[in-house]
mmCIF file of C-alpha atoms in Angstrom:
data_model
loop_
_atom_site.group_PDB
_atom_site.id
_atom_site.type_symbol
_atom_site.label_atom_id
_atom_site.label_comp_id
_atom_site.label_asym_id
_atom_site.label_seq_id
_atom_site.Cartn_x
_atom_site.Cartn_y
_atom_site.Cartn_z
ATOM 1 C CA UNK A 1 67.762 3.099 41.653
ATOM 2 C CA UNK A 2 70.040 2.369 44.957
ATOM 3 C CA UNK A 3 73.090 3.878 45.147
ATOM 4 C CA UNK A 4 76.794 2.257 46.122
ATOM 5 C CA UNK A 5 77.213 4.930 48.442
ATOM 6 C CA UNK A 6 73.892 4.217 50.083
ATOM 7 C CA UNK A 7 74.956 0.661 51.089
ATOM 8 C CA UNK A 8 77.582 -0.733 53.426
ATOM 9 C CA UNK A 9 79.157 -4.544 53.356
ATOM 10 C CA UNK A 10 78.791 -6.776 57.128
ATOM 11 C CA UNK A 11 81.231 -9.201 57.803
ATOM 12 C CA UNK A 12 80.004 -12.418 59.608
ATOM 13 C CA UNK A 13 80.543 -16.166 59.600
ATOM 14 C CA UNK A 14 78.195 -18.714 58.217
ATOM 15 C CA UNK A 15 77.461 -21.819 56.936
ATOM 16 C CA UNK A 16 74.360 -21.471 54.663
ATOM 17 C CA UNK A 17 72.633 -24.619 53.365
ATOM 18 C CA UNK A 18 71.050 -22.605 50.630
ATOM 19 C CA UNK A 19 73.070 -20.914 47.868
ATOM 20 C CA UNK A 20 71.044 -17.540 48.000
ATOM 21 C CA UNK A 21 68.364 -15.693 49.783
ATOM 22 C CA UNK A 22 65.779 -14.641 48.148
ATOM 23 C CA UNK A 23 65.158 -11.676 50.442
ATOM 24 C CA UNK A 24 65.547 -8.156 48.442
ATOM 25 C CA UNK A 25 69.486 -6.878 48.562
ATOM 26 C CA UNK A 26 70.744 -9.886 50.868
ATOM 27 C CA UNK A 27 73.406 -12.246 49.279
ATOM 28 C CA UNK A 28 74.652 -15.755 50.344
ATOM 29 C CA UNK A 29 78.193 -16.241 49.262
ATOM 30 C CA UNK A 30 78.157 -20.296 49.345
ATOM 31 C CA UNK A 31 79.049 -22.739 51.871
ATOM 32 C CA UNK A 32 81.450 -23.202 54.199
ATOM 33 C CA UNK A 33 82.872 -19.941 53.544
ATOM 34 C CA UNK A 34 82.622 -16.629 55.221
ATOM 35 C CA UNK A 35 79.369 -14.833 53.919
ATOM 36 C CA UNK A 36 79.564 -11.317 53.183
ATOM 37 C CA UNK A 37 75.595 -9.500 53.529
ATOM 38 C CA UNK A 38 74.810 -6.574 51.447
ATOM 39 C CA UNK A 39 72.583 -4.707 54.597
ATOM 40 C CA UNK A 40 70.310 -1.852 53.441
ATOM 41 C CA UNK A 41 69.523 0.685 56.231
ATOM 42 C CA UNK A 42 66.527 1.885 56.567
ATOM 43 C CA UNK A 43 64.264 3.586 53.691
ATOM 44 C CA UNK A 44 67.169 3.623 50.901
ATOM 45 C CA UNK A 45 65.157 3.930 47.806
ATOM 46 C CA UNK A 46 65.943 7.242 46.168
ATOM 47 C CA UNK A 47 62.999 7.638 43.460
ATOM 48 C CA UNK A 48 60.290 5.748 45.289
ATOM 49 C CA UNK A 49 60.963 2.059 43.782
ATOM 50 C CA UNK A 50 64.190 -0.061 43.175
ATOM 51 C CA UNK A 51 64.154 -1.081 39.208
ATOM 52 C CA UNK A 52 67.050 -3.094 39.060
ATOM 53 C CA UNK A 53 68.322 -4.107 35.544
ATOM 54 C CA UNK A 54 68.248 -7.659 36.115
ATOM 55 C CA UNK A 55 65.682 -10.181 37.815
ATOM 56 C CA UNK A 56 68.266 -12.678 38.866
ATOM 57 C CA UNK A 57 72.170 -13.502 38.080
ATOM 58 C CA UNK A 58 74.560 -16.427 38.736
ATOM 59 C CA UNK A 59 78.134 -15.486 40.108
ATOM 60 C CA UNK A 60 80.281 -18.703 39.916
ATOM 61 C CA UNK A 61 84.310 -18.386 41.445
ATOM 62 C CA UNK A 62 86.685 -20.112 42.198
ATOM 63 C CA UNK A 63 86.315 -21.782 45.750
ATOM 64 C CA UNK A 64 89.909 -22.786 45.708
ATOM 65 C CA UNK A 65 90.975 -19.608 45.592
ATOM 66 C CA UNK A 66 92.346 -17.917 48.942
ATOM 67 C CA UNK A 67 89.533 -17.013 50.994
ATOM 68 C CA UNK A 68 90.613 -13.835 52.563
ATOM 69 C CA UNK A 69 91.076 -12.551 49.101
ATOM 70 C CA UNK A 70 88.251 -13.862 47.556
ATOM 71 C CA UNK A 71 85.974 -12.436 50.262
ATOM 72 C CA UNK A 72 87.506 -9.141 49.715
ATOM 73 C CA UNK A 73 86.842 -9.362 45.874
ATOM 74 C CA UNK A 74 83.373 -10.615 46.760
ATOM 75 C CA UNK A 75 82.618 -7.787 49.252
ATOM 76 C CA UNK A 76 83.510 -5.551 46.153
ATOM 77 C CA UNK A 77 81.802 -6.973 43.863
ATOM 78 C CA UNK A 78 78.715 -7.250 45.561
ATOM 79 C CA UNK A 79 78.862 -3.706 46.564
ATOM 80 C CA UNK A 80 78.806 -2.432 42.914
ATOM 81 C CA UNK A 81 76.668 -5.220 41.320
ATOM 82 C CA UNK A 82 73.582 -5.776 43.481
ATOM 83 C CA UNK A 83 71.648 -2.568 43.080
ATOM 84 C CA UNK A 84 71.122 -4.220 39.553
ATOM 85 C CA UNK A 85 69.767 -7.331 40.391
ATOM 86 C CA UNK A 86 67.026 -8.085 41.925
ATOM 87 C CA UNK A 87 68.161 -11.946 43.133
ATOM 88 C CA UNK A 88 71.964 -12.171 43.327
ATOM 89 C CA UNK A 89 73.387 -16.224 43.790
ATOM 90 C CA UNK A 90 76.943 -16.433 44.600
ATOM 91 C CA UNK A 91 78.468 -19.805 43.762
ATOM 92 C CA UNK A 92 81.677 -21.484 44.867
ATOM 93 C CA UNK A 93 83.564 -24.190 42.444
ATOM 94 C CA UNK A 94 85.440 -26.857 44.567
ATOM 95 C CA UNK A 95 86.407 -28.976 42.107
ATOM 96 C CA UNK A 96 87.027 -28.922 38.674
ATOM 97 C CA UNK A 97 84.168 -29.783 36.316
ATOM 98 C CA UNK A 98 81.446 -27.380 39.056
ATOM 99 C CA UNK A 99 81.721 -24.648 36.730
ATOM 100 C CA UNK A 100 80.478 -26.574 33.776
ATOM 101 C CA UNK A 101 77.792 -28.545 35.563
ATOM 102 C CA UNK A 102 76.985 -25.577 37.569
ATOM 103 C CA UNK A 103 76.105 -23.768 33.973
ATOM 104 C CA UNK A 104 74.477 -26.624 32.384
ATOM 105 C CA UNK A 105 72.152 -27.521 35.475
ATOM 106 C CA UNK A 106 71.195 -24.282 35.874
ATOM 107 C CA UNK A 107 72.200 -21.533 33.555
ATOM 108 C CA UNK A 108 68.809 -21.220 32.297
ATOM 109 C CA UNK A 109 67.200 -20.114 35.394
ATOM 110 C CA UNK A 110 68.874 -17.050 35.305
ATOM 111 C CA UNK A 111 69.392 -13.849 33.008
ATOM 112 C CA UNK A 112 72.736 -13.438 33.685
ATOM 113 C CA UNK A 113 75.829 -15.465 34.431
ATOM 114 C CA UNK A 114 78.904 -13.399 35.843
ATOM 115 C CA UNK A 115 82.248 -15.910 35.718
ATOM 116 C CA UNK A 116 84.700 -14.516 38.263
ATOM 117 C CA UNK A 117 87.789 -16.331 37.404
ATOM 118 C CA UNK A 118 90.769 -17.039 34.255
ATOM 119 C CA UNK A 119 90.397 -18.988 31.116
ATOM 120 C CA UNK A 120 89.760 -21.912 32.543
ATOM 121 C CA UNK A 121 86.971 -21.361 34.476
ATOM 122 C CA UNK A 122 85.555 -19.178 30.908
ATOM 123 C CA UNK A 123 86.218 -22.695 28.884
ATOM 124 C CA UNK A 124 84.216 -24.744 31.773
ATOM 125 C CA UNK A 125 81.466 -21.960 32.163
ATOM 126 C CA UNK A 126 81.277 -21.937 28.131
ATOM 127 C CA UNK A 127 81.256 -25.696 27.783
ATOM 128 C CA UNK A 128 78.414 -25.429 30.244
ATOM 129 C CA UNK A 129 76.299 -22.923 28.418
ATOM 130 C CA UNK A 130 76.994 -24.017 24.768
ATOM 131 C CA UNK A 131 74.248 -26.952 24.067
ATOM 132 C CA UNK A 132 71.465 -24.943 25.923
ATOM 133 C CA UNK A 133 68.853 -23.503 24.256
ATOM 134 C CA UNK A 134 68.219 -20.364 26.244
ATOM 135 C CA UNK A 135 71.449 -20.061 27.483
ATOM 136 C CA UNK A 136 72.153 -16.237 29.719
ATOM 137 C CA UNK A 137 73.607 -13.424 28.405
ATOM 138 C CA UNK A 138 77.341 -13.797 30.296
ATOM 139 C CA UNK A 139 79.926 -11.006 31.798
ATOM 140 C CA UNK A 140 83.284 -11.980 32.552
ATOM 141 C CA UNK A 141 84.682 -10.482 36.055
ATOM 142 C CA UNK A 142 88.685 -11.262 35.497
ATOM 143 C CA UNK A 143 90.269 -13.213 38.149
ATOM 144 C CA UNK A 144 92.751 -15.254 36.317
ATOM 145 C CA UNK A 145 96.538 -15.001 35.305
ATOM 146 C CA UNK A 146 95.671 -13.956 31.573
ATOM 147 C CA UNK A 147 92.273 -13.354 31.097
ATOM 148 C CA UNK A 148 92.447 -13.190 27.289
ATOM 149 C CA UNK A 149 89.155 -13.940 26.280
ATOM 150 C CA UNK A 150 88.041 -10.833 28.570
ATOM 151 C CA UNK A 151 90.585 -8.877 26.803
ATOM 152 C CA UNK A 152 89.029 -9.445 23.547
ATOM 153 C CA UNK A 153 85.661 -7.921 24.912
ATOM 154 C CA UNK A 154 87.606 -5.011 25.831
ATOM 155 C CA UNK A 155 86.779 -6.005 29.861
ATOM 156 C CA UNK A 156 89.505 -4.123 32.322
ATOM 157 C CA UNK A 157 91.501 -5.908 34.143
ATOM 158 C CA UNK A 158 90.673 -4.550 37.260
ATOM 159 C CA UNK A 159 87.839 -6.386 39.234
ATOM 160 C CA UNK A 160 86.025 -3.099 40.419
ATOM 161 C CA UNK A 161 86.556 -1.527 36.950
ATOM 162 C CA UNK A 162 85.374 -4.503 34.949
ATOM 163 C CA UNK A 163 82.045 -5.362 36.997
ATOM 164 C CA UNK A 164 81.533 -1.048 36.521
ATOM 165 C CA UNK A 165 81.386 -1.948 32.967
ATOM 166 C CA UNK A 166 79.167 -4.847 32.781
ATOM 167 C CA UNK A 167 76.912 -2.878 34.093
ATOM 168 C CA UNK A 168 77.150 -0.754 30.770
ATOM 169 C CA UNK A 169 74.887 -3.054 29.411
ATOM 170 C CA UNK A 170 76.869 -3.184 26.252
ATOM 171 C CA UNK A 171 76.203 -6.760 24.782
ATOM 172 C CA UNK A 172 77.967 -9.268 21.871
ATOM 173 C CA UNK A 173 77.379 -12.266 20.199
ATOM 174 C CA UNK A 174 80.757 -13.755 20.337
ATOM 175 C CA UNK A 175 81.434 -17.074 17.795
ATOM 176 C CA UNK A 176 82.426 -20.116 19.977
ATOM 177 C CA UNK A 177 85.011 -22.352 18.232
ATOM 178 C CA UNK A 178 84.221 -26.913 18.979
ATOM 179 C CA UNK A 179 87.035 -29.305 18.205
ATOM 180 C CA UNK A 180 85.731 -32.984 18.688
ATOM 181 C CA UNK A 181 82.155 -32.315 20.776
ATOM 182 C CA UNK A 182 83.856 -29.817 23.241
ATOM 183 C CA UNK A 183 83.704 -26.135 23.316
ATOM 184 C CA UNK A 184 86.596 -22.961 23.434
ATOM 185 C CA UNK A 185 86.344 -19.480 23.286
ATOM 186 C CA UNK A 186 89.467 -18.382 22.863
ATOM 187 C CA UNK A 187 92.113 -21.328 21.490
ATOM 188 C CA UNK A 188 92.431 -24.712 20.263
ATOM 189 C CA UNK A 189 96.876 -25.748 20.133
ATOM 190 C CA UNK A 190 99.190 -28.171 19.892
ATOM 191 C CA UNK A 191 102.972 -28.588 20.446
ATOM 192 C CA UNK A 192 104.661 -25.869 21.629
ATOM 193 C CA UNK A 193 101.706 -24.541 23.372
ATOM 194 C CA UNK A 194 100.645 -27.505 24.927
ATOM 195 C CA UNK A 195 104.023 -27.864 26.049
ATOM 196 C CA UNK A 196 104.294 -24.552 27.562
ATOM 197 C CA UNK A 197 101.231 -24.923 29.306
ATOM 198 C CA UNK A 198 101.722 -28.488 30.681
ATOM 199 C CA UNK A 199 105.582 -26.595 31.725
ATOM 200 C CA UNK A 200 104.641 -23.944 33.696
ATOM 201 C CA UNK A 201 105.623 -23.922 37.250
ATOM 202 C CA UNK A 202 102.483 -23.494 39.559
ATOM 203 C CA UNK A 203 104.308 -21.822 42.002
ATOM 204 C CA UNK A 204 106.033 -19.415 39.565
ATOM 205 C CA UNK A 205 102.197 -18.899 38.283
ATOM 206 C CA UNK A 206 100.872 -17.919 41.219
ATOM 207 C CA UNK A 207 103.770 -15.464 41.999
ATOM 208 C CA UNK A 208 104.312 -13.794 38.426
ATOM 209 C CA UNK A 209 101.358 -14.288 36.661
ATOM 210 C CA UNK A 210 102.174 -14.253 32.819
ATOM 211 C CA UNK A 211 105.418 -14.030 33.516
ATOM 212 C CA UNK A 212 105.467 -17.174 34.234
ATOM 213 C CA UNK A 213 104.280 -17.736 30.524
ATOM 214 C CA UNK A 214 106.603 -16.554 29.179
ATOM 215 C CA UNK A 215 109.391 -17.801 31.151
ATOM 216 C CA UNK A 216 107.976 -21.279 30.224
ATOM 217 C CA UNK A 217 107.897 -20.314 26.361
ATOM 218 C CA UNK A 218 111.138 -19.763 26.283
ATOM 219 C CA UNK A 219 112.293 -22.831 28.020
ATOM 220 C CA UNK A 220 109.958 -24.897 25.468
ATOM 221 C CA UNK A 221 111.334 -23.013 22.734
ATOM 222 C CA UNK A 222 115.048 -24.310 22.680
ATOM 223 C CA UNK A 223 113.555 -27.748 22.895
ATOM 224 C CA UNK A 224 110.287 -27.517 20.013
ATOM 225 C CA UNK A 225 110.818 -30.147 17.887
ATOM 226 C CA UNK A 226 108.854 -30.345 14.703
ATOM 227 C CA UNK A 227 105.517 -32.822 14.346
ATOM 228 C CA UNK A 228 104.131 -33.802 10.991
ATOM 229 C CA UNK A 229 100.384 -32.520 10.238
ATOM 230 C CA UNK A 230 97.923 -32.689 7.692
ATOM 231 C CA UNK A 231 95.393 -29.715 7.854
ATOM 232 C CA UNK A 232 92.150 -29.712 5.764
ATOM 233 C CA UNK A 233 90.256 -26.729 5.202
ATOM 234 C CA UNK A 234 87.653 -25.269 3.150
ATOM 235 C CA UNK A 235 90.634 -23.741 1.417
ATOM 236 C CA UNK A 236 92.231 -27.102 0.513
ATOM 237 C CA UNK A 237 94.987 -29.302 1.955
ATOM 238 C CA UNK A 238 98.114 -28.654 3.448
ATOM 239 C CA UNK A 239 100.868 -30.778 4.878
ATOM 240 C CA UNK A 240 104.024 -30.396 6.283
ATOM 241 C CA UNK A 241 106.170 -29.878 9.704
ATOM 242 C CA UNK A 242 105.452 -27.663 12.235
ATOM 243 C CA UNK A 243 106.339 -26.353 16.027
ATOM 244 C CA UNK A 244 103.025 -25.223 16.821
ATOM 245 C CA UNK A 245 99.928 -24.867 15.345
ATOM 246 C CA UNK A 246 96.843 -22.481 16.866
ATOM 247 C CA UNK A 247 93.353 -22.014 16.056
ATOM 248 C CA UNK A 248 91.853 -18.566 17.365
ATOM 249 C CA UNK A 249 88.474 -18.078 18.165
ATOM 250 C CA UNK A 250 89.772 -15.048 20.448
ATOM 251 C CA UNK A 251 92.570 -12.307 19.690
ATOM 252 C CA UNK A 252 94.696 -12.731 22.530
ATOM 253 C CA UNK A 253 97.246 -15.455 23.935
ATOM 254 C CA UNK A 254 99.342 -14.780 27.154
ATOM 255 C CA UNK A 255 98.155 -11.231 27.190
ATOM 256 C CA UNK A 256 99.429 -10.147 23.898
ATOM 257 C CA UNK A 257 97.591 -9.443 20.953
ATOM 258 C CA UNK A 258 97.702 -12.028 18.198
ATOM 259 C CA UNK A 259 98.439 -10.740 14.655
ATOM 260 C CA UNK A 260 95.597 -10.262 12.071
ATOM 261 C CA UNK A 261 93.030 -10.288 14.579
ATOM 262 C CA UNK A 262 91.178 -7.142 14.915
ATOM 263 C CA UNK A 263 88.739 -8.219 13.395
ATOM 264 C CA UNK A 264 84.619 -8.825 14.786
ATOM 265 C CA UNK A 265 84.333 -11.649 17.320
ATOM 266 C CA UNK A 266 81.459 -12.746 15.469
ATOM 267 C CA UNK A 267 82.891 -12.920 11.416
ATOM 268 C CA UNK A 268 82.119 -16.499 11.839
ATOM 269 C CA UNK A 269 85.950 -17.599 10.939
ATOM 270 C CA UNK A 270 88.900 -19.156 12.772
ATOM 271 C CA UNK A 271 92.416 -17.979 12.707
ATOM 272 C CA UNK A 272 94.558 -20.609 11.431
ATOM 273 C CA UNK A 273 98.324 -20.098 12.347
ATOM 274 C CA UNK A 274 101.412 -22.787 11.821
ATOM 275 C CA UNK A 275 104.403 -22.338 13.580
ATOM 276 C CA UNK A 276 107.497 -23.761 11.010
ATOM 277 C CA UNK A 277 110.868 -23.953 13.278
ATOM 278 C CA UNK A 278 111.786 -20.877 10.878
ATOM 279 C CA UNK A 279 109.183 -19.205 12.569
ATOM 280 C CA UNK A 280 110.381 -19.648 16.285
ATOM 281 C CA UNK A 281 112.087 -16.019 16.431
ATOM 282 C CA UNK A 282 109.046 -14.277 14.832
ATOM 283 C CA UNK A 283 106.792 -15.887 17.664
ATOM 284 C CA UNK A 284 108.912 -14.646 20.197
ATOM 285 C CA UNK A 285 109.238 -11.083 18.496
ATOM 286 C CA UNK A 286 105.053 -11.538 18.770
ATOM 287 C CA UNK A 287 105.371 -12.639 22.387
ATOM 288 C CA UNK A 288 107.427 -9.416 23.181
ATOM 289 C CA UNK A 289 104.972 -7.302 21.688
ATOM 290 C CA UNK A 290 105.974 -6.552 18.212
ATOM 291 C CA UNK A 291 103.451 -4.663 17.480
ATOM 292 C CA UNK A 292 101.200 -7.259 14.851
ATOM 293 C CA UNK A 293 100.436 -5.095 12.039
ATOM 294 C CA UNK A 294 104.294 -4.876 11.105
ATOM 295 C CA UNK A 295 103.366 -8.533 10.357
ATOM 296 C CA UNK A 296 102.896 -9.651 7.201
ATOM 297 C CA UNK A 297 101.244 -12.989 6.747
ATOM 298 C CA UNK A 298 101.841 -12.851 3.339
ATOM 299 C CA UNK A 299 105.893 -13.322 3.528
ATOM 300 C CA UNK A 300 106.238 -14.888 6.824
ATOM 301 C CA UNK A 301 107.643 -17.958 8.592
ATOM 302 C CA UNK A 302 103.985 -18.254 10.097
ATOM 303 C CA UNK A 303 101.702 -19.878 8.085
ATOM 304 C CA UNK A 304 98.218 -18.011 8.329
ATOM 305 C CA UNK A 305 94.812 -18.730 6.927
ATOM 306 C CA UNK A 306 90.886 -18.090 7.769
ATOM 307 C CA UNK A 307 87.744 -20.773 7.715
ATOM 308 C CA UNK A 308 84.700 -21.767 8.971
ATOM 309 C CA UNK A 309 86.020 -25.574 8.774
ATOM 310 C CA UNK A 310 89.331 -27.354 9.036
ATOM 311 C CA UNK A 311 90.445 -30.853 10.640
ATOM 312 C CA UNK A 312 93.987 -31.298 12.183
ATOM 313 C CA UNK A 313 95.881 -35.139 11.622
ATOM 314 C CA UNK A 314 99.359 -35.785 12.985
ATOM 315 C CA UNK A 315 101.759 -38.696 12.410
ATOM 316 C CA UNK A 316 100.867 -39.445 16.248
ATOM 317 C CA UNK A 317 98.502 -38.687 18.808
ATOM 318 C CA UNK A 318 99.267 -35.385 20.304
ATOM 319 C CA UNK A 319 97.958 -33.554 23.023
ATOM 320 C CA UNK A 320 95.586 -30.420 22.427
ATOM 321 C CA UNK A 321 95.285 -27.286 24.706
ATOM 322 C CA UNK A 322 92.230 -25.775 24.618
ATOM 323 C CA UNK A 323 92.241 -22.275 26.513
ATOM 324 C CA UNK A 324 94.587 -23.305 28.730
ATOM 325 C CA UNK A 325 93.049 -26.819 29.688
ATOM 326 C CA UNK A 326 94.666 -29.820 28.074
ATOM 327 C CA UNK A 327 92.475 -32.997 28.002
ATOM 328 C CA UNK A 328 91.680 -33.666 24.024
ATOM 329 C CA UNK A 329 94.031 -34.876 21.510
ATOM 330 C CA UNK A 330 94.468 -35.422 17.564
ATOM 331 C CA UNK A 331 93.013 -35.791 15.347
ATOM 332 C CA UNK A 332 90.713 -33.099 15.637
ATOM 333 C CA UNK A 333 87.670 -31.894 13.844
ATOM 334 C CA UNK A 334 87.380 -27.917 14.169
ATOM 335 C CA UNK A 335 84.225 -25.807 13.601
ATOM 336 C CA UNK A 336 83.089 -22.162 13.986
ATOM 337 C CA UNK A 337 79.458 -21.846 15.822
ATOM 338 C CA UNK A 338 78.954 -18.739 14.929
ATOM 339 C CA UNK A 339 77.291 -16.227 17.282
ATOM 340 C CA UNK A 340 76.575 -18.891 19.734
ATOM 341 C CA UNK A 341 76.721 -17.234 23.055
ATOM 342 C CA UNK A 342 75.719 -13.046 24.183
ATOM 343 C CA UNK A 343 78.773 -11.389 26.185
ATOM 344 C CA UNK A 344 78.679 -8.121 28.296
ATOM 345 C CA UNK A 345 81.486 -6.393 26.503
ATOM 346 C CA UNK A 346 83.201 -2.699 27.114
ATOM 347 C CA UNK A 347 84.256 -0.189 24.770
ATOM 348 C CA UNK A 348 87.251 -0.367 22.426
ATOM 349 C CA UNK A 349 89.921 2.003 23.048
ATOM 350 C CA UNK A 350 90.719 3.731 19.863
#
């Protein structure tokens, strides 16, 4: 097996009109971008052969991303990932939508699809993988403001940390929540979240991350007004007037953990939660990190349920987020696939 120590990154500039090489250890980073080349010197091979754990992977990022930065992530990356992979294709996004098609044209070529990038880029990538029927086994590399789903597989946050980890080997079959033919691994929301999300300053995103969450929150807060819903489970009916309501495939939202969720990724079940305008200070106690099992779902202001099933009608159309993208509205049909897609996932810390 190669070691990291035994390699060294070259910097040069390139325009390749391939997306890899297929030569041992070398590694095209794109197009149009600057190309960073894993270069083995000389006779590296410490036990006679080079068994890496994988015959080929995918990386996809974000090619809107700054460049400098993303070549230093790259550099990085590449550096701790390539000894165990045999065929190693680096792909740039440049608009969005690549991520999706990039995972639906071609995610079955490969044995493993690394997503370096946030939610969004997880949702596309996920959307992408869903209706395939040998779809990869997937690692997450955070690169995003949140990275909640990541955070539910117990990934660290740090780049070099998390791709160390993925190389653990440790693999999950995650459930993978639709709404309405579309895919999301983490949420499905609407009003107060959509709101937030559709509020936040881009500019304020870029320079304090999930701050910039919650600085929206609470500006959406003082102005949630209540929406009429119908929800429809396999538990039965329920109507009323709510702020917010959220569907969790995942068990974090802005970073924090949501109540009642430390449970298996794969129980095949959806946490149901509805915001009531009584329950405004409780969600900001949970977006402050109350801890959640001082919450009781029981005698609370948030309604809470489990299913499999449930559909969502409002008076009105209203707009849905959906891990942080917002393109679908009500009404919505909502449905666990369970144990659709394999993650690479890290330890829990006890």
């Amino acid at each position: 097996m190669l070691r990291a120590d035994e390699m060294r990154a070259r910097e040069f500039q390139g325009r390749g009109t391939a997306p890899h090489i297929r030569r041992r250890g070398d590694i095209c980073l794109g197009q149009a971008v600057r190309l960073w080349v894993l270069e083995y010197n000389g006779r590296i091979i410490t036990d006679g052969r080079w068994d890496p754990m994988y015959k080929n992977a995918l990386l996809i990022y974000n090619g809107n991303a700054g460049q400098a930065e993303m070549g230093q992530q790259l550099a990085v990356l590449t550096e701790i990932l390539a000894p165990a992979v045999e065929e190693l294709t680096l792909l740039q996004t440049k608009e969005q939508g690549d991520a999706e098609r990039y995972c639906r044209e071609r995610g079955e070529s490969y044995e493993l699809l690394l997503v370096l990038g946030g939610d969004g880029t997880v949702h596309e990538c996920v959307n992408g993988l869903a209706d395939l029927e040998r779809p990869p086994l997937v690692g997450i590399l955070p690169g995003g403001t949140c990275n909640d789903f990541s955070r539910a597989l117990h990934i660290p946050q740090q780049l070099d940390e998390a791709a160390r980890v993925l190389l653990g080997n440790k693999r999950q079959q995650v459930d993978i929540g639709a709404a309405n033919g579309r895919y999301f691994s983490n949420f499905f929301g609407i009003g107060l979240i959509t709101d937030t999300s559709e509020n936040i300053n881009s500019e304020l995103k870029g320079k304090f991350g999930k701050l910039s969450y919650f600085l929206s929150t609470l500006q959406k807060v003082r102005q949630a007004e209540s929406f009429a819903f119908k929800l429809e489970s396999g538990q039965g009916e329920l109507e009323g007037e709510a702020v917010m309501i959220l569907v969790a495939n995942g068990r974090f939202l802005g970073t924090n953990a949501l109540p009642g969720t430390d449970k298996s990724l794969a129980d095949g079940l959806l946490d149901v939660y509805i915001i009531y305008e009584a329950g405004l200070p409780l969600l900001i106690e949970l977006l402050t990190h109350k801890a959640s099992h001082e919450w009781d779902p029981q005698n609370s202001a948030i309604g809470y349920l489990q299913t499999s099933t449930l559909s969502i009608n409002t008076a009105q159309p209203m707009r849905a987020d959906t891990d942080g993208e917002i393109y679908m509205e009500t009404p919505a049909a909502i449905s666990v696939v369970p144990r659709k897609l394999t993650f690479l996932a890290g330890e829990a810390k006890l």
